Amino acid sequence: AMAATAEQEQQQFYLLLGNLLSPDNAVRKQAEEAYENIPGQSKITFLLQAIRNTAAAEEARQMAAVLLRRLLSSAFEEVYPALSPDDQTSIKSGLLLIIQLETQSSMRKKICDIVAELARNLIDEDGNNQWPEVLKFLFDSVSSQNVGLREAALHIFWNFPGIFGNQQQHYLEVIKRMLVQCMQDQEHPSIKTLSARAAAAFVLANEHNLPLLKHFADLLPGILQAVNDSCYQNDDSVLKSLVEIADSVPKYLRPHLEPTLQLSLKLCADASLSNMQRQLALEVIVTLSETAAAMLRRHTNIVAQAIPQMLAMMVDLEEDEDWANADELDDDDFDSNAVAGESALDRMACGLGGKLVLPMIKEHIMQMLQNPDWKYRHAGLMALSAIGEGCHQQMEGILNEIVNFVLLFLQDPHPRVRYAACNAIGQMATDFAPGFQKKFHEKASTALLQTMEDQGNQRVQAHAAAALINFTEDCPKSLLIPYLDNLVKHLHSTMVIKLQELIQKGTKLVLEQVVTSIASVADTAEEKFVPYYDLFMPSLKHIVENAVQKELRLLRGKTIECISLIGLAVGKEKFMQDASDVMQLLLKTQTDFSDLEDDDPQISYMISAWARMCKILGKEFQQYLPVVMGPLMKTASIKPEVALLDTQDMENMSDDDGWEFVNLGDQQSFGIKTAGLEEKATACQMLVCYAKELKEGFVEYTEQVVKLMVPLLKFYFHDDILLMNSTSMPLLLECARVRGPEYLTQMWHFMCDALIKAIGTEPDSDVLSEIMHSFAKCIEVMGDGCLNNEHFEELGGILKGKLEEHFKNQELRQVKRQDEDYDEQVEESLQDE
């Protein structure tokens, strides 16, 4: 009877596996809950049974393999040690047996992943591998006649290169011999590819072991050969490994740097390969310009050949009939060559410095700008925008001729070239501010205003308005005043025309930018904007009242921003006539807030507008707090989705789902979903603003805000959030003063430990200095006696560590000066440090 029930349970488990794969959300959710509720040890039994059962459906077996690997990865301590020694042994030998019997290659890989995961967890504190059989299995399999077993051994080693534990040094020669032998396997491309990836993984896992890197230097030619061969078999996995090496252990490439760079150039230039592969090949060179600039600067010939490659990618544009009047800003396909080339150029100029890059690229750009084909002129102007930051010093000297030349292209016959010229002007206005504004205020503003009236081409108009924003944002007030009248006139007439178009045709692209341009002008002009207030305010209020359709959300958000910025610019007296109307409009949006979707762009504009209203109205704003604080706390409390992933999971998740990854080494990464993070940062900023402006008027809320903010001091996913939280601490103490010393002390105790911990763990020096500053401010507020002996000891230890680190960094800088690639640019960056 026992066996019968076990059989039934296993059958039910197969049904469950099927449901976990169901396309129907409800079915899947229910199955996930049921799976979660099975105790860990039973899970292992069921999953292994399913993996063993070759008669079961392929999908179900694969799913079981993935689940078992995840279980060992996330809950090893809870599940495995509790099994009896016999069960542990049978799992270990069972897995190795399944690999030998498995005929299906993708299933075999998944089981190898389980073995690697188990081995990773079975290396003890002292580096002893508690599973000696797995090492024997590796040695037997890698020299087996059976290709499947050779693949399995390499796959396990690739997944967990630390598998030898403290025996690694002892087996080093054997490991090297095995890898070399496999990389020379001419009959089986899969073995060549896998062994090259395994060799790369081993190098990455031992990045700090210099003797080992030297010893393994002669494996690099084999890896490069595999990069080349695998690319032409439509597999870019080895090329990705090369990018990782360039990123983490560039020194490993030094003995064979020339062939590495030549190969990357060759692949990048080969139009028969996919865009993705060509971009990855370029990425090797670009990454090296960031991680090993001095080493790369010795190979100027390669840099000189790489630049035309990037420019050629930037010319790879499509003709698009509807471009000029598209009303949606479709994100330029981010995987396009043009976008990749531009970003590569930007990074390379920043990495290698303008001294090297500008002379190499200048002639190319000049030629492109004279080309009759619009794509070349477009690419030339975009290239000019891209190198501004990296070539800052060198371009400053010739900025005059550059700007005069670029301004000519605002009259180019092709709209996309005019667009690119707007882009270059806007970018330079930011990169070279405020010098740019001082030298070219007249020429640039006149030309942009003219371009903004290019009626037949919405995209060009919108981009001219956007460039105008960059220009006015960094423009000293005194320079703007003489043009204010003319600027405002143009912006007003464009706004009126575009409002008509919105009503007649529903187009909004230019209007969105113009509204922001108006805001930016008001922000810079401040009280000088008062005479124009009545010209704009009625129309802006009209937009907020009437632009309620979903596709107008962004316009409405930007208009709310514009109104609040104008209010701040002209001051309370002038704004008071509209203040209550505007507050009512905001409150109405706020009460419909619960209907807004989470990704609604209005949310962040609203939150910022409230804070500006608070600055304008001062104490009178207090009455609105009950309405404002709800959504604000909700946004500030967004919990981002985070996940600990291994390489396997990562391959199924891409950045474009809004995930960002931090590599933790050892094939593991930490993923965080970035959606909502910006909003969270804005919301934290607003809370700080309210505490600062309203002081004791904010006292009702200090407690909930402190409870929210203090845990966020550990929030290392977003620097701004961390900064805001540390800034808020002394302000919140100020607010809470009204409630008497006892309440204040309680609040301080809640903050103090977290602040000290944050000082001890924050890696970013800019953020760290802010946290220290806030801590000092808190101590000023609290006065003598606010720290006890434990606090002093902990702080003393941390500060001693910081000082020691400072001196250690000085020594490291000396070491870099002894490096064979040391040059004057290295010295410059050491000075910056």
Short mmCIF file of C-alpha atoms in Angstrom, two decimals, residues 165-384:
data_model
loop_
_atom_site.label_atom_id
_atom_site.label_comp_id
_atom_site.label_asym_id
_atom_site.label_seq_id
_atom_site.Cartn_x
_atom_site.Cartn_y
_atom_site.Cartn_z
CA GLY A 165 38.89 23.68 -4.03
CA ASN A 166 42.21 23.58 -2.19
CA GLN A 167 43.46 20.83 -4.56
CA GLN A 168 43.58 23.31 -7.48
CA GLN A 169 47.30 24.07 -7.26
CA HIS A 170 48.04 20.31 -7.06
CA TYR A 171 46.01 19.61 -10.23
CA LEU A 172 46.98 22.78 -12.12
CA GLU A 173 49.10 21.03 -14.75
CA VAL A 174 46.38 18.43 -15.33
CA ILE A 175 43.70 21.13 -15.68
CA LYS A 176 45.82 23.01 -18.18
CA ARG A 177 46.66 19.88 -20.19
CA MET A 178 42.98 18.86 -20.36
CA LEU A 179 41.89 22.29 -21.56
CA VAL A 180 44.63 22.49 -24.21
CA GLN A 181 43.82 18.99 -25.43
CA CYS A 182 40.10 19.78 -25.75
CA MET A 183 40.75 23.10 -27.48
CA GLN A 184 42.68 21.20 -30.15
CA ASP A 185 39.81 18.81 -30.88
CA GLN A 186 39.37 19.36 -34.63
CA GLU A 187 36.53 16.84 -35.04
CA HIS A 188 34.06 18.28 -32.52
CA PRO A 189 33.41 22.03 -32.70
CA SER A 190 31.26 21.78 -29.55
CA ILE A 191 34.24 20.55 -27.51
CA LYS A 192 36.45 23.37 -28.83
CA THR A 193 33.84 25.97 -27.96
CA LEU A 194 33.09 24.56 -24.52
CA SER A 195 36.72 24.19 -23.54
CA ALA A 196 37.46 27.77 -24.59
CA ARG A 197 34.55 28.98 -22.46
CA ALA A 198 35.76 26.82 -19.57
CA ALA A 199 39.29 28.20 -19.90
CA ALA A 200 37.89 31.76 -19.88
CA ALA A 201 35.74 30.98 -16.83
CA PHE A 202 38.80 29.57 -15.03
CA VAL A 203 40.82 32.70 -15.80
CA LEU A 204 37.96 34.91 -14.58
CA ALA A 205 37.59 32.88 -11.39
CA ASN A 206 41.32 33.34 -10.66
CA GLU A 207 41.63 36.99 -11.67
CA HIS A 208 43.80 37.91 -8.66
CA ASN A 209 46.19 34.99 -8.98
CA LEU A 210 48.90 36.55 -11.13
CA PRO A 211 51.24 33.52 -11.35
CA LEU A 212 48.29 31.41 -12.54
CA LEU A 213 47.32 33.97 -15.19
CA LYS A 214 50.89 33.98 -16.45
CA HIS A 215 50.96 30.19 -16.48
CA PHE A 216 47.74 30.08 -18.51
CA ALA A 217 48.76 32.86 -20.93
CA ASP A 218 49.51 30.38 -23.72
CA LEU A 219 45.85 29.26 -23.73
CA LEU A 220 44.79 32.61 -25.15
CA PRO A 221 45.59 31.86 -28.83
CA GLY A 222 43.34 28.79 -28.56
CA ILE A 223 40.56 30.88 -27.01
CA LEU A 224 40.88 33.45 -29.81
CA GLN A 225 40.74 30.70 -32.42
CA ALA A 226 37.54 29.41 -30.79
CA VAL A 227 36.07 32.94 -30.74
CA ASN A 228 36.63 33.16 -34.46
CA ASP A 229 35.31 29.69 -35.33
CA SER A 230 32.24 29.86 -33.09
CA CYS A 231 31.18 33.26 -34.47
CA TYR A 232 30.98 31.77 -37.95
CA GLN A 233 28.84 28.94 -36.53
CA ASN A 234 26.42 31.55 -35.25
CA ASP A 235 27.38 31.15 -31.60
CA ASP A 236 28.65 34.20 -29.74
CA SER A 237 29.18 32.58 -26.33
CA VAL A 238 33.00 32.51 -26.56
CA LEU A 239 33.06 36.11 -27.80
CA LYS A 240 31.00 37.06 -24.74
CA SER A 241 33.61 35.35 -22.55
CA LEU A 242 36.31 37.44 -24.24
CA VAL A 243 34.36 40.62 -23.44
CA GLU A 244 34.19 39.48 -19.79
CA ILE A 245 37.95 38.95 -19.71
CA ALA A 246 38.51 42.42 -21.21
CA ASP A 247 36.27 43.77 -18.48
CA SER A 248 37.65 41.94 -15.43
CA VAL A 249 41.17 40.70 -16.25
CA PRO A 250 42.48 42.83 -19.12
CA LYS A 251 46.07 42.10 -18.04
CA TYR A 252 45.56 38.46 -19.08
CA LEU A 253 45.28 39.66 -22.68
CA ARG A 254 48.52 41.62 -22.65
CA PRO A 255 50.92 38.93 -24.03
CA HIS A 256 48.63 38.50 -27.06
CA LEU A 257 46.98 41.91 -27.18
CA GLU A 258 47.75 42.58 -30.85
CA PRO A 259 46.05 39.38 -32.15
CA THR A 260 43.13 39.93 -29.74
CA LEU A 261 42.55 43.41 -31.13
CA GLN A 262 43.09 42.33 -34.74
CA LEU A 263 40.51 39.57 -34.34
CA SER A 264 37.99 41.95 -32.78
CA LEU A 265 38.49 44.41 -35.64
CA LYS A 266 38.13 41.69 -38.24
CA LEU A 267 34.85 40.39 -36.78
CA CYS A 268 33.48 43.88 -36.29
CA ALA A 269 34.15 44.73 -39.95
CA ASP A 270 32.57 41.55 -41.31
CA ALA A 271 29.10 42.44 -42.56
CA SER A 272 28.23 38.76 -43.03
CA LEU A 273 28.02 38.35 -39.23
CA SER A 274 24.97 39.41 -37.26
CA ASN A 275 24.77 42.95 -35.83
CA MET A 276 24.93 41.51 -32.34
CA GLN A 277 28.20 39.69 -33.03
CA ARG A 278 29.80 42.69 -34.69
CA GLN A 279 28.81 44.89 -31.76
CA LEU A 280 30.21 42.37 -29.27
CA ALA A 281 33.52 42.31 -31.17
CA LEU A 282 33.65 46.10 -30.99
CA GLU A 283 32.77 45.85 -27.29
CA VAL A 284 36.08 44.03 -26.65
CA ILE A 285 38.03 47.07 -27.88
CA VAL A 286 35.75 49.62 -26.20
CA THR A 287 35.84 47.77 -22.88
CA LEU A 288 39.63 47.70 -23.00
CA SER A 289 39.66 51.45 -23.57
CA GLU A 290 37.87 51.70 -20.22
CA THR A 291 39.58 48.96 -18.19
CA ALA A 292 43.11 49.12 -19.65
CA ALA A 293 43.39 52.49 -21.40
CA ALA A 294 47.14 52.75 -20.98
CA MET A 295 47.67 49.28 -22.43
CA LEU A 296 45.47 50.09 -25.43
CA ARG A 297 47.05 53.51 -26.05
CA ARG A 298 50.24 51.65 -27.04
CA HIS A 299 48.36 50.20 -30.00
CA THR A 300 47.38 53.40 -31.75
CA ASN A 301 47.19 51.59 -35.09
CA ILE A 302 44.27 49.53 -33.79
CA VAL A 303 42.49 52.55 -32.34
CA ALA A 304 42.95 54.31 -35.67
CA GLN A 305 41.29 51.38 -37.43
CA ALA A 306 38.51 50.99 -34.87
CA ILE A 307 37.25 54.56 -35.25
CA PRO A 308 36.20 54.23 -38.92
CA GLN A 309 34.46 50.98 -37.93
CA MET A 310 32.33 52.80 -35.39
CA LEU A 311 31.58 55.57 -37.85
CA ALA A 312 30.60 53.01 -40.48
CA MET A 313 28.14 51.50 -38.00
CA MET A 314 26.68 54.93 -37.38
CA VAL A 315 25.92 55.30 -41.09
CA ASP A 316 23.84 52.12 -40.96
CA LEU A 317 20.46 53.95 -40.93
CA GLU A 318 17.19 53.08 -42.61
CA GLU A 319 15.20 55.35 -44.90
CA ASP A 320 11.89 56.00 -43.21
CA GLU A 321 9.14 57.89 -45.03
CA ASP A 322 7.13 58.70 -41.89
CA TRP A 323 10.06 59.81 -39.78
CA ALA A 324 9.66 63.59 -40.02
CA ASN A 325 6.15 63.67 -38.61
CA ALA A 326 6.03 60.65 -36.33
CA ASP A 327 4.25 61.72 -33.15
CA GLU A 328 5.60 58.96 -30.88
CA LEU A 329 9.26 58.90 -30.00
CA ASP A 330 9.84 55.23 -30.73
CA ASP A 331 13.00 54.31 -28.88
CA ASP A 332 15.56 54.03 -31.64
CA ASP A 333 16.04 50.29 -31.71
CA PHE A 334 18.72 49.93 -29.10
CA ASP A 335 20.31 46.98 -30.79
CA SER A 336 20.79 48.95 -34.02
CA ASN A 337 24.33 49.44 -35.28
CA ALA A 338 23.92 53.22 -35.36
CA VAL A 339 23.13 53.45 -31.66
CA ALA A 340 25.85 50.93 -30.77
CA GLY A 341 28.47 52.78 -32.82
CA GLU A 342 27.59 56.09 -31.22
CA SER A 343 27.78 54.76 -27.67
CA ALA A 344 31.07 52.96 -28.44
CA LEU A 345 32.58 56.19 -29.72
CA ASP A 346 31.44 58.10 -26.65
CA ARG A 347 32.94 55.51 -24.27
CA MET A 348 36.17 55.19 -26.22
CA ALA A 349 36.73 58.96 -26.28
CA CYS A 350 36.16 59.05 -22.51
CA GLY A 351 38.38 56.01 -21.92
CA LEU A 352 41.38 56.88 -24.10
CA GLY A 353 41.13 60.67 -23.87
CA GLY A 354 40.78 63.35 -26.49
CA LYS A 355 44.50 63.80 -26.95
CA LEU A 356 44.61 60.51 -28.81
CA VAL A 357 41.08 60.32 -30.21
CA LEU A 358 40.37 63.80 -31.60
CA PRO A 359 43.26 63.99 -34.10
CA MET A 360 42.31 60.52 -35.35
CA ILE A 361 38.64 61.26 -35.85
CA LYS A 362 38.63 64.89 -36.94
CA GLU A 363 39.40 64.27 -40.61
CA HIS A 364 36.86 61.45 -40.84
CA ILE A 365 34.10 63.64 -39.45
CA MET A 366 34.95 66.52 -41.79
CA GLN A 367 34.75 64.20 -44.78
CA MET A 368 31.45 62.73 -43.62
CA LEU A 369 29.91 66.17 -43.24
CA GLN A 370 30.69 66.90 -46.89
CA ASN A 371 29.17 63.67 -48.19
CA PRO A 372 26.15 64.05 -50.52
CA ASP A 373 24.44 61.07 -48.80
CA TRP A 374 22.43 62.34 -45.79
CA LYS A 375 23.31 59.27 -43.73
CA TYR A 376 26.98 60.26 -43.63
CA ARG A 377 26.21 63.85 -42.66
CA HIS A 378 23.85 62.56 -39.95
CA ALA A 379 26.51 60.16 -38.63
CA GLY A 380 29.19 62.88 -38.66
CA LEU A 381 27.06 65.20 -36.54
CA MET A 382 26.08 62.42 -34.12
CA ALA A 383 29.77 61.50 -33.81
CA LEU A 384 30.57 65.08 -32.94
#
